[in-house]
Amino acid sequence: MATIRNVEDLNLDDITEESLTEEAINMGTALNVDTRQGSIYRDAAAGHIARTAEFFDALTEIRDILSIFTCTGDVLDEYLKQAGMARDPEEATPATYKCYFVGAEPEIGATMIVDETEFTVLSKESSEENCWLIQSVDTGTDMNNFASGTAVIPDDDIDDLENCTLGDLVVAAADIEDDDSARARMLSGVGADVEAGNAAQFLKWCKEIDGVGRAEIYPLQEGPGTVTGYITSVTGGKPADSVIKAVQDTIDPGANGEGEGLAPIGCTFYAVAVEEFPVTIGGTVTLVSGSDSSVVKAKITEKIVAYLKNLALTAEDIPGTKERSILINTIGSLIMTTNGVNDYTGLTLNGGTTNATYTHKTAPVLSQNNLTFA
C-alpha cells in the first residue's frame, strides 16, 4: 500500500495539483473506496485539490518574494539596507570622456553633441594639451560606446574653434546594479573582512571612486605607516589626473596622514597612476582568399586590445616573481581564430619571439599593430 504523507512533511515546491491528487488516491485506497476517474470520491476531492494547489502556488510565490535567496526589487533593497549595503551603483551613472578642443576653449557647463547625444563640459584635463573632460547627460552603459575620434559639435558656436574630437573613455557609465549581482554580493559579504585600516578597506575605498578600473594596495612600500594604491583606469590604461586626485582627496588629502580623509590618523596614503606599458606586435598574416586585409587587421586589433585590457584589470604576478606576462602564444591564438586568417608566420611581441613581462606599476596597452598581410 502506498505511503500517505502529511503536508507538513513535504517540501513546498513538491506540493502541486498532481502530487495532491496522488495523495488523495493513496488515501482513498487506504479507505478502500473507489478512486477511479469519475468516481464520487475523486469528484468530491477534485475541488479541494484545485483550491489547495492554488493556495500553495501563491504561498510559493510569496516565499520567493520574501526569501533572501530569491527576492527582487524593493524587497531586495530592504535586505540590502538591513545589511548596511546598497546597490552599486544605486542609480545608473553617466560616462565621462576626454575631448580635444583645437583653436579655442569651451566654457564649463557648455553642451556638446556627440552622435546626437548631449554631453556637458566638466573640467580641463591638465595632463594633456587641449584636453577637457565631458560627461554624458544620459546614463547607463549605452553611453560607453562612442568611438575615440568621433566629431564633437558644440551646441552653441565657440568663436575660433577649429575642430573638436572625442577622446578615450575616462569614467565608464554603469547601469543600476541588477538583482542577481546585488543579491550575490550581499550573500557573499563582498568577500573579504573589511575593517578600518586593513588592505581590503583601502581597496574598497579606491574601487568606490568613479574611473577606477583596478586598484592594487601595497602597504609599507614607502616606509612605516604608508600605503600605496596603484590605480588603473576602467579602460585598462593610465587613469586621468582627475581620477587620481579624487582617490587621493577621498582617502588622504595631501598625503599627509592627518586623518582628513578616510585613512586613519598616522597613515599616509599615496594614489599612484599606473604607467602604460606599450605593446607592439609584428609578423605576416596569410589571408583566406577574398578576405579584406583592413577588416581582418581591425578585428585582430580589437581582440588584442581586449586581451590586454583584461590583463591590466585582472592579471596577478607570476608565482615567485614580481612580474606579469603577456603571452605570445595567446596573441597567436587570437590571430588564428580571427575570421579571414589562414595562417601567420614570424610573430613578434615587442620585437622578440617570447613572452613580454611588465609589473604592477604599469598596464599593457597596444601601441602598434605592425602585422603585414599576404
PDB file of C-alpha atoms in Angstrom, residues 21-244:
ATOM      1  CA  THR A  21      -4.132  14.118  -6.487  1.00  0.00           C
ATOM      2  CA  GLU A  22      -1.689  11.263  -5.900  1.00  0.00           C
ATOM      3  CA  GLU A  23      -2.040  11.707  -2.127  1.00  0.00           C
ATOM      4  CA  ALA A  24      -5.847  11.694  -2.428  1.00  0.00           C
ATOM      5  CA  ILE A  25      -5.739   8.453  -4.396  1.00  0.00           C
ATOM      6  CA  ASN A  26      -3.444   6.868  -1.810  1.00  0.00           C
ATOM      7  CA  MET A  27      -5.771   7.955   0.986  1.00  0.00           C
ATOM      8  CA  GLY A  28      -8.833   6.604  -0.873  1.00  0.00           C
ATOM      9  CA  THR A  29      -7.062   3.322  -1.450  1.00  0.00           C
ATOM     10  CA  ALA A  30      -6.316   3.100   2.284  1.00  0.00           C
ATOM     11  CA  LEU A  31     -10.011   3.713   2.996  1.00  0.00           C
ATOM     12  CA  ASN A  32     -10.960   1.029   0.450  1.00  0.00           C
ATOM     13  CA  VAL A  33     -13.101   3.357  -1.668  1.00  0.00           C
ATOM     14  CA  ASP A  34     -13.362   3.688  -5.444  1.00  0.00           C
ATOM     15  CA  THR A  35     -10.634   6.124  -6.562  1.00  0.00           C
ATOM     16  CA  ARG A  36     -11.128   5.819 -10.321  1.00  0.00           C
ATOM     17  CA  GLN A  37     -11.553   8.896 -12.506  1.00  0.00           C
ATOM     18  CA  GLY A  38     -15.214   9.956 -12.351  1.00  0.00           C
ATOM     19  CA  SER A  39     -15.886   8.209  -9.049  1.00  0.00           C
ATOM     20  CA  ILE A  40     -17.838  10.007  -6.314  1.00  0.00           C
ATOM     21  CA  TYR A  41     -14.649  10.148  -4.184  1.00  0.00           C
ATOM     22  CA  ARG A  42     -12.480  11.632  -6.959  1.00  0.00           C
ATOM     23  CA  ASP A  43     -15.115  14.194  -7.967  1.00  0.00           C
ATOM     24  CA  ALA A  44     -15.571  15.271  -4.353  1.00  0.00           C
ATOM     25  CA  ALA A  45     -11.800  15.619  -3.840  1.00  0.00           C
ATOM     26  CA  ALA A  46     -11.100  17.473  -7.103  1.00  0.00           C
ATOM     27  CA  GLY A  47     -12.346  20.868  -5.970  1.00  0.00           C
ATOM     28  CA  HIS A  48     -10.459  20.725  -2.690  1.00  0.00           C
ATOM     29  CA  ILE A  49      -7.310  19.644  -4.527  1.00  0.00           C
ATOM     30  CA  ALA A  50      -7.529  22.537  -7.009  1.00  0.00           C
ATOM     31  CA  ARG A  51      -8.069  25.159  -4.282  1.00  0.00           C
ATOM     32  CA  THR A  52      -5.296  23.708  -2.122  1.00  0.00           C
ATOM     33  CA  ALA A  53      -2.862  23.647  -5.059  1.00  0.00           C
ATOM     34  CA  GLU A  54      -3.726  27.262  -5.881  1.00  0.00           C
ATOM     35  CA  PHE A  55      -3.119  28.243  -2.253  1.00  0.00           C
ATOM     36  CA  PHE A  56       0.300  26.572  -2.193  1.00  0.00           C
ATOM     37  CA  ASP A  57       1.223  28.154  -5.552  1.00  0.00           C
ATOM     38  CA  ALA A  58       0.528  31.553  -4.007  1.00  0.00           C
ATOM     39  CA  LEU A  59       2.450  30.577  -0.876  1.00  0.00           C
ATOM     40  CA  THR A  60       5.441  29.545  -3.007  1.00  0.00           C
ATOM     41  CA  GLU A  61       5.338  32.886  -4.825  1.00  0.00           C
ATOM     42  CA  ILE A  62       5.256  34.763  -1.513  1.00  0.00           C
ATOM     43  CA  ARG A  63       8.186  32.685  -0.260  1.00  0.00           C
ATOM     44  CA  ASP A  64      10.193  33.553  -3.370  1.00  0.00           C
ATOM     45  CA  ILE A  65       9.349  37.235  -2.978  1.00  0.00           C
ATOM     46  CA  LEU A  66      10.443  37.286   0.659  1.00  0.00           C
ATOM     47  CA  SER A  67      13.334  34.819   0.595  1.00  0.00           C
ATOM     48  CA  ILE A  68      16.790  36.374   0.782  1.00  0.00           C
ATOM     49  CA  PHE A  69      17.893  33.860  -1.876  1.00  0.00           C
ATOM     50  CA  THR A  70      15.259  34.750  -4.496  1.00  0.00           C
ATOM     51  CA  CYS A  71      13.890  38.202  -3.639  1.00  0.00           C
ATOM     52  CA  THR A  72      13.987  41.048  -6.152  1.00  0.00           C
ATOM     53  CA  GLY A  73      13.220  44.745  -6.422  1.00  0.00           C
ATOM     54  CA  ASP A  74      12.119  46.625  -3.317  1.00  0.00           C
ATOM     55  CA  VAL A  75      12.322  43.539  -1.084  1.00  0.00           C
ATOM     56  CA  LEU A  76      15.969  43.009  -2.051  1.00  0.00           C
ATOM     57  CA  ASP A  77      16.639  46.718  -1.473  1.00  0.00           C
ATOM     58  CA  GLU A  78      15.272  46.351   2.065  1.00  0.00           C
ATOM     59  CA  TYR A  79      17.505  43.327   2.769  1.00  0.00           C
ATOM     60  CA  LEU A  80      20.495  45.290   1.456  1.00  0.00           C
ATOM     61  CA  LYS A  81      19.604  48.184   3.714  1.00  0.00           C
ATOM     62  CA  GLN A  82      19.375  45.876   6.722  1.00  0.00           C
ATOM     63  CA  ALA A  83      22.863  44.577   5.874  1.00  0.00           C
ATOM     64  CA  GLY A  84      24.226  48.124   5.712  1.00  0.00           C
ATOM     65  CA  MET A  85      24.585  47.874   1.942  1.00  0.00           C
ATOM     66  CA  ALA A  86      23.011  49.293  -1.207  1.00  0.00           C
ATOM     67  CA  ARG A  87      23.032  48.567  -4.894  1.00  0.00           C
ATOM     68  CA  ASP A  88      26.312  49.529  -6.537  1.00  0.00           C
ATOM     69  CA  PRO A  89      25.534  51.820  -8.211  1.00  0.00           C
ATOM     70  CA  GLU A  90      22.172  52.759  -6.749  1.00  0.00           C
ATOM     71  CA  GLU A  91      21.285  54.657  -9.922  1.00  0.00           C
ATOM     72  CA  ALA A  92      22.555  54.468 -13.499  1.00  0.00           C
ATOM     73  CA  THR A  93      25.581  56.737 -13.972  1.00  0.00           C
ATOM     74  CA  PRO A  94      26.886  58.869 -16.882  1.00  0.00           C
ATOM     75  CA  ALA A  95      30.055  58.349 -18.923  1.00  0.00           C
ATOM     76  CA  THR A  96      32.993  60.759 -18.934  1.00  0.00           C
ATOM     77  CA  TYR A  97      35.286  61.124 -21.948  1.00  0.00           C
ATOM     78  CA  LYS A  98      38.321  63.130 -22.889  1.00  0.00           C
ATOM     79  CA  CYS A  99      37.566  65.741 -25.545  1.00  0.00           C
ATOM     80  CA  TYR A 100      40.088  67.723 -27.574  1.00  0.00           C
ATOM     81  CA  PHE A 101      39.388  71.366 -28.496  1.00  0.00           C
ATOM     82  CA  VAL A 102      41.699  72.997 -31.051  1.00  0.00           C
ATOM     83  CA  GLY A 103      41.684  76.751 -31.561  1.00  0.00           C
ATOM     84  CA  ALA A 104      39.513  77.758 -28.610  1.00  0.00           C
ATOM     85  CA  GLU A 105      38.476  76.642 -25.158  1.00  0.00           C
ATOM     86  CA  PRO A 106      34.919  75.785 -24.105  1.00  0.00           C
ATOM     87  CA  GLU A 107      33.077  77.120 -21.076  1.00  0.00           C
ATOM     88  CA  ILE A 108      32.441  74.828 -18.123  1.00  0.00           C
ATOM     89  CA  GLY A 109      28.886  73.527 -18.419  1.00  0.00           C
ATOM     90  CA  ALA A 110      28.690  74.046 -22.181  1.00  0.00           C
ATOM     91  CA  THR A 111      26.616  71.492 -24.086  1.00  0.00           C
ATOM     92  CA  MET A 112      28.365  69.367 -26.707  1.00  0.00           C
ATOM     93  CA  ILE A 113      26.765  66.928 -29.150  1.00  0.00           C
ATOM     94  CA  VAL A 114      28.264  63.519 -29.988  1.00  0.00           C
ATOM     95  CA  ASP A 115      26.251  61.451 -32.469  1.00  0.00           C
ATOM     96  CA  GLU A 116      23.039  63.276 -31.461  1.00  0.00           C
ATOM     97  CA  THR A 117      23.745  62.657 -27.764  1.00  0.00           C
ATOM     98  CA  GLU A 118      24.212  65.535 -25.326  1.00  0.00           C
ATOM     99  CA  PHE A 119      27.341  65.938 -23.213  1.00  0.00           C
ATOM    100  CA  THR A 120      28.347  68.629 -20.736  1.00  0.00           C
ATOM    101  CA  VAL A 121      31.849  70.099 -20.354  1.00  0.00           C
ATOM    102  CA  LEU A 122      33.111  69.253 -16.850  1.00  0.00           C
ATOM    103  CA  SER A 123      36.684  70.493 -16.485  1.00  0.00           C
ATOM    104  CA  LYS A 124      40.064  70.907 -18.140  1.00  0.00           C
ATOM    105  CA  GLU A 125      42.370  67.881 -18.084  1.00  0.00           C
ATOM    106  CA  SER A 126      45.693  69.411 -17.061  1.00  0.00           C
ATOM    107  CA  SER A 127      47.871  66.480 -18.107  1.00  0.00           C
ATOM    108  CA  GLU A 128      47.173  66.902 -21.851  1.00  0.00           C
ATOM    109  CA  GLU A 129      47.179  69.885 -24.154  1.00  0.00           C
ATOM    110  CA  ASN A 130      43.765  70.996 -25.439  1.00  0.00           C
ATOM    111  CA  CYS A 131      42.114  68.225 -23.436  1.00  0.00           C
ATOM    112  CA  TRP A 132      38.877  68.632 -21.480  1.00  0.00           C
ATOM    113  CA  LEU A 133      36.505  66.227 -19.792  1.00  0.00           C
ATOM    114  CA  ILE A 134      32.904  65.957 -20.981  1.00  0.00           C
ATOM    115  CA  GLN A 135      30.117  63.920 -19.357  1.00  0.00           C
ATOM    116  CA  SER A 136      27.019  62.398 -20.927  1.00  0.00           C
ATOM    117  CA  VAL A 137      23.638  63.792 -19.935  1.00  0.00           C
ATOM    118  CA  ASP A 138      22.053  60.357 -20.358  1.00  0.00           C
ATOM    119  CA  THR A 139      23.086  57.470 -18.122  1.00  0.00           C
ATOM    120  CA  GLY A 140      23.676  53.735 -18.491  1.00  0.00           C
ATOM    121  CA  THR A 141      26.160  51.537 -20.312  1.00  0.00           C
ATOM    122  CA  ASP A 142      24.954  52.593 -23.775  1.00  0.00           C
ATOM    123  CA  MET A 143      26.954  55.771 -23.099  1.00  0.00           C
ATOM    124  CA  ASN A 144      30.218  53.776 -23.207  1.00  0.00           C
ATOM    125  CA  ASN A 145      30.012  53.025 -26.923  1.00  0.00           C
ATOM    126  CA  PHE A 146      31.233  56.249 -28.508  1.00  0.00           C
ATOM    127  CA  ALA A 147      34.420  55.832 -30.529  1.00  0.00           C
ATOM    128  CA  SER A 148      37.547  57.884 -29.982  1.00  0.00           C
ATOM    129  CA  GLY A 149      37.981  60.321 -32.870  1.00  0.00           C
ATOM    130  CA  THR A 150      34.256  60.978 -33.291  1.00  0.00           C
ATOM    131  CA  ALA A 151      33.432  64.578 -34.127  1.00  0.00           C
ATOM    132  CA  VAL A 152      32.089  66.664 -31.242  1.00  0.00           C
ATOM    133  CA  ILE A 153      29.808  69.569 -32.120  1.00  0.00           C
ATOM    134  CA  PRO A 154      29.187  72.494 -29.725  1.00  0.00           C
ATOM    135  CA  ASP A 155      25.504  73.182 -29.177  1.00  0.00           C
ATOM    136  CA  ASP A 156      26.381  76.891 -29.267  1.00  0.00           C
ATOM    137  CA  ASP A 157      29.088  78.238 -31.555  1.00  0.00           C
ATOM    138  CA  ILE A 158      32.537  78.706 -29.985  1.00  0.00           C
ATOM    139  CA  ASP A 159      34.500  81.517 -31.617  1.00  0.00           C
ATOM    140  CA  ASP A 160      37.786  80.472 -33.277  1.00  0.00           C
ATOM    141  CA  LEU A 161      37.195  76.751 -32.628  1.00  0.00           C
ATOM    142  CA  GLU A 162      38.936  74.853 -35.436  1.00  0.00           C
ATOM    143  CA  ASN A 163      37.885  71.311 -34.580  1.00  0.00           C
ATOM    144  CA  CYS A 164      36.727  69.213 -31.674  1.00  0.00           C
ATOM    145  CA  THR A 165      37.061  65.423 -31.342  1.00  0.00           C
ATOM    146  CA  LEU A 166      36.189  62.819 -28.763  1.00  0.00           C
ATOM    147  CA  GLY A 167      38.996  61.078 -26.885  1.00  0.00           C
ATOM    148  CA  ASP A 168      39.179  57.986 -24.682  1.00  0.00           C
ATOM    149  CA  LEU A 169      36.562  56.915 -22.166  1.00  0.00           C
ATOM    150  CA  VAL A 170      37.741  58.037 -18.709  1.00  0.00           C
ATOM    151  CA  VAL A 171      34.870  57.038 -16.423  1.00  0.00           C
ATOM    152  CA  ALA A 172      32.592  54.303 -17.719  1.00  0.00           C
ATOM    153  CA  ALA A 173      28.862  54.674 -17.296  1.00  0.00           C
ATOM    154  CA  ALA A 174      27.102  51.942 -15.341  1.00  0.00           C
ATOM    155  CA  ASP A 175      23.573  50.611 -15.154  1.00  0.00           C
ATOM    156  CA  ILE A 176      21.905  50.320 -11.770  1.00  0.00           C
ATOM    157  CA  GLU A 177      23.137  47.063 -10.225  1.00  0.00           C
ATOM    158  CA  ASP A 178      20.823  44.223 -11.191  1.00  0.00           C
ATOM    159  CA  ASP A 179      19.082  41.936  -8.711  1.00  0.00           C
ATOM    160  CA  ASP A 180      21.321  38.893  -9.263  1.00  0.00           C
ATOM    161  CA  SER A 181      24.546  40.852  -8.770  1.00  0.00           C
ATOM    162  CA  ALA A 182      23.275  42.723  -5.702  1.00  0.00           C
ATOM    163  CA  ARG A 183      21.957  39.533  -4.114  1.00  0.00           C
ATOM    164  CA  ALA A 184      25.196  37.618  -4.748  1.00  0.00           C
ATOM    165  CA  ARG A 185      27.254  40.473  -3.295  1.00  0.00           C
ATOM    166  CA  MET A 186      25.056  40.619  -0.217  1.00  0.00           C
ATOM    167  CA  LEU A 187      25.178  36.857   0.356  1.00  0.00           C
ATOM    168  CA  SER A 188      28.943  36.732  -0.063  1.00  0.00           C
ATOM    169  CA  GLY A 189      29.503  39.679   2.264  1.00  0.00           C
ATOM    170  CA  VAL A 190      31.645  41.195  -0.513  1.00  0.00           C
ATOM    171  CA  GLY A 191      34.239  38.503   0.035  1.00  0.00           C
ATOM    172  CA  ALA A 192      36.812  39.940   2.413  1.00  0.00           C
ATOM    173  CA  ASP A 193      36.719  41.104   6.009  1.00  0.00           C
ATOM    174  CA  VAL A 194      36.805  44.862   5.611  1.00  0.00           C
ATOM    175  CA  GLU A 195      37.997  46.702   8.703  1.00  0.00           C
ATOM    176  CA  ALA A 196      39.349  50.210   9.183  1.00  0.00           C
ATOM    177  CA  GLY A 197      42.974  50.320   8.178  1.00  0.00           C
ATOM    178  CA  ASN A 198      43.422  46.908   6.547  1.00  0.00           C
ATOM    179  CA  ALA A 199      44.313  46.364   2.891  1.00  0.00           C
ATOM    180  CA  ALA A 200      40.794  45.258   1.997  1.00  0.00           C
ATOM    181  CA  GLN A 201      39.449  48.538   3.374  1.00  0.00           C
ATOM    182  CA  PHE A 202      41.822  50.639   1.251  1.00  0.00           C
ATOM    183  CA  LEU A 203      40.937  48.526  -1.798  1.00  0.00           C
ATOM    184  CA  LYS A 204      37.235  49.112  -1.188  1.00  0.00           C
ATOM    185  CA  TRP A 205      37.747  52.861  -0.816  1.00  0.00           C
ATOM    186  CA  CYS A 206      39.693  53.052  -4.086  1.00  0.00           C
ATOM    187  CA  LYS A 207      37.220  50.991  -6.103  1.00  0.00           C
ATOM    188  CA  GLU A 208      34.313  53.172  -4.990  1.00  0.00           C
ATOM    189  CA  ILE A 209      35.793  56.122  -6.900  1.00  0.00           C
ATOM    190  CA  ASP A 210      34.406  56.695 -10.406  1.00  0.00           C
ATOM    191  CA  GLY A 211      37.005  55.988 -13.075  1.00  0.00           C
ATOM    192  CA  VAL A 212      38.919  53.344 -11.104  1.00  0.00           C
ATOM    193  CA  GLY A 213      39.029  50.062 -13.004  1.00  0.00           C
ATOM    194  CA  ARG A 214      41.519  48.379 -10.706  1.00  0.00           C
ATOM    195  CA  ALA A 215      43.350  49.251  -7.521  1.00  0.00           C
ATOM    196  CA  GLU A 216      46.269  47.322  -6.054  1.00  0.00           C
ATOM    197  CA  ILE A 217      47.265  48.041  -2.478  1.00  0.00           C
ATOM    198  CA  TYR A 218      50.878  47.862  -1.239  1.00  0.00           C
ATOM    199  CA  PRO A 219      51.329  48.598   2.486  1.00  0.00           C
ATOM    200  CA  LEU A 220      54.664  49.968   3.762  1.00  0.00           C
ATOM    201  CA  GLN A 221      56.121  50.374   0.270  1.00  0.00           C
ATOM    202  CA  GLU A 222      57.156  53.970   1.044  1.00  0.00           C
ATOM    203  CA  GLY A 223      58.112  53.228   4.654  1.00  0.00           C
ATOM    204  CA  PRO A 224      56.380  52.675   8.009  1.00  0.00           C
ATOM    205  CA  GLY A 225      52.832  53.984   8.193  1.00  0.00           C
ATOM    206  CA  THR A 226      52.404  54.253   4.416  1.00  0.00           C
ATOM    207  CA  VAL A 227      50.018  52.639   1.951  1.00  0.00           C
ATOM    208  CA  THR A 228      50.379  52.920  -1.829  1.00  0.00           C
ATOM    209  CA  GLY A 229      47.499  52.324  -4.200  1.00  0.00           C
ATOM    210  CA  TYR A 230      48.303  51.729  -7.876  1.00  0.00           C
ATOM    211  CA  ILE A 231      45.295  52.778  -9.933  1.00  0.00           C
ATOM    212  CA  THR A 232      44.322  51.515 -13.393  1.00  0.00           C
ATOM    213  CA  SER A 233      41.576  53.174 -15.433  1.00  0.00           C
ATOM    214  CA  VAL A 234      38.308  51.492 -16.395  1.00  0.00           C
ATOM    215  CA  THR A 235      39.695  51.040 -19.909  1.00  0.00           C
ATOM    216  CA  GLY A 236      42.782  49.222 -18.635  1.00  0.00           C
ATOM    217  CA  GLY A 237      45.246  52.067 -19.083  1.00  0.00           C
ATOM    218  CA  LYS A 238      46.629  55.087 -17.260  1.00  0.00           C
ATOM    219  CA  PRO A 239      43.840  56.947 -15.434  1.00  0.00           C
ATOM    220  CA  ALA A 240      43.169  60.647 -15.860  1.00  0.00           C
ATOM    221  CA  ASP A 241      44.687  63.063 -13.359  1.00  0.00           C
ATOM    222  CA  SER A 242      41.183  63.854 -12.122  1.00  0.00           C
ATOM    223  CA  VAL A 243      40.651  60.216 -11.121  1.00  0.00           C
ATOM    224  CA  ILE A 244      43.923  60.062  -9.180  1.00  0.00           C
TER     225      ILE A 244
END
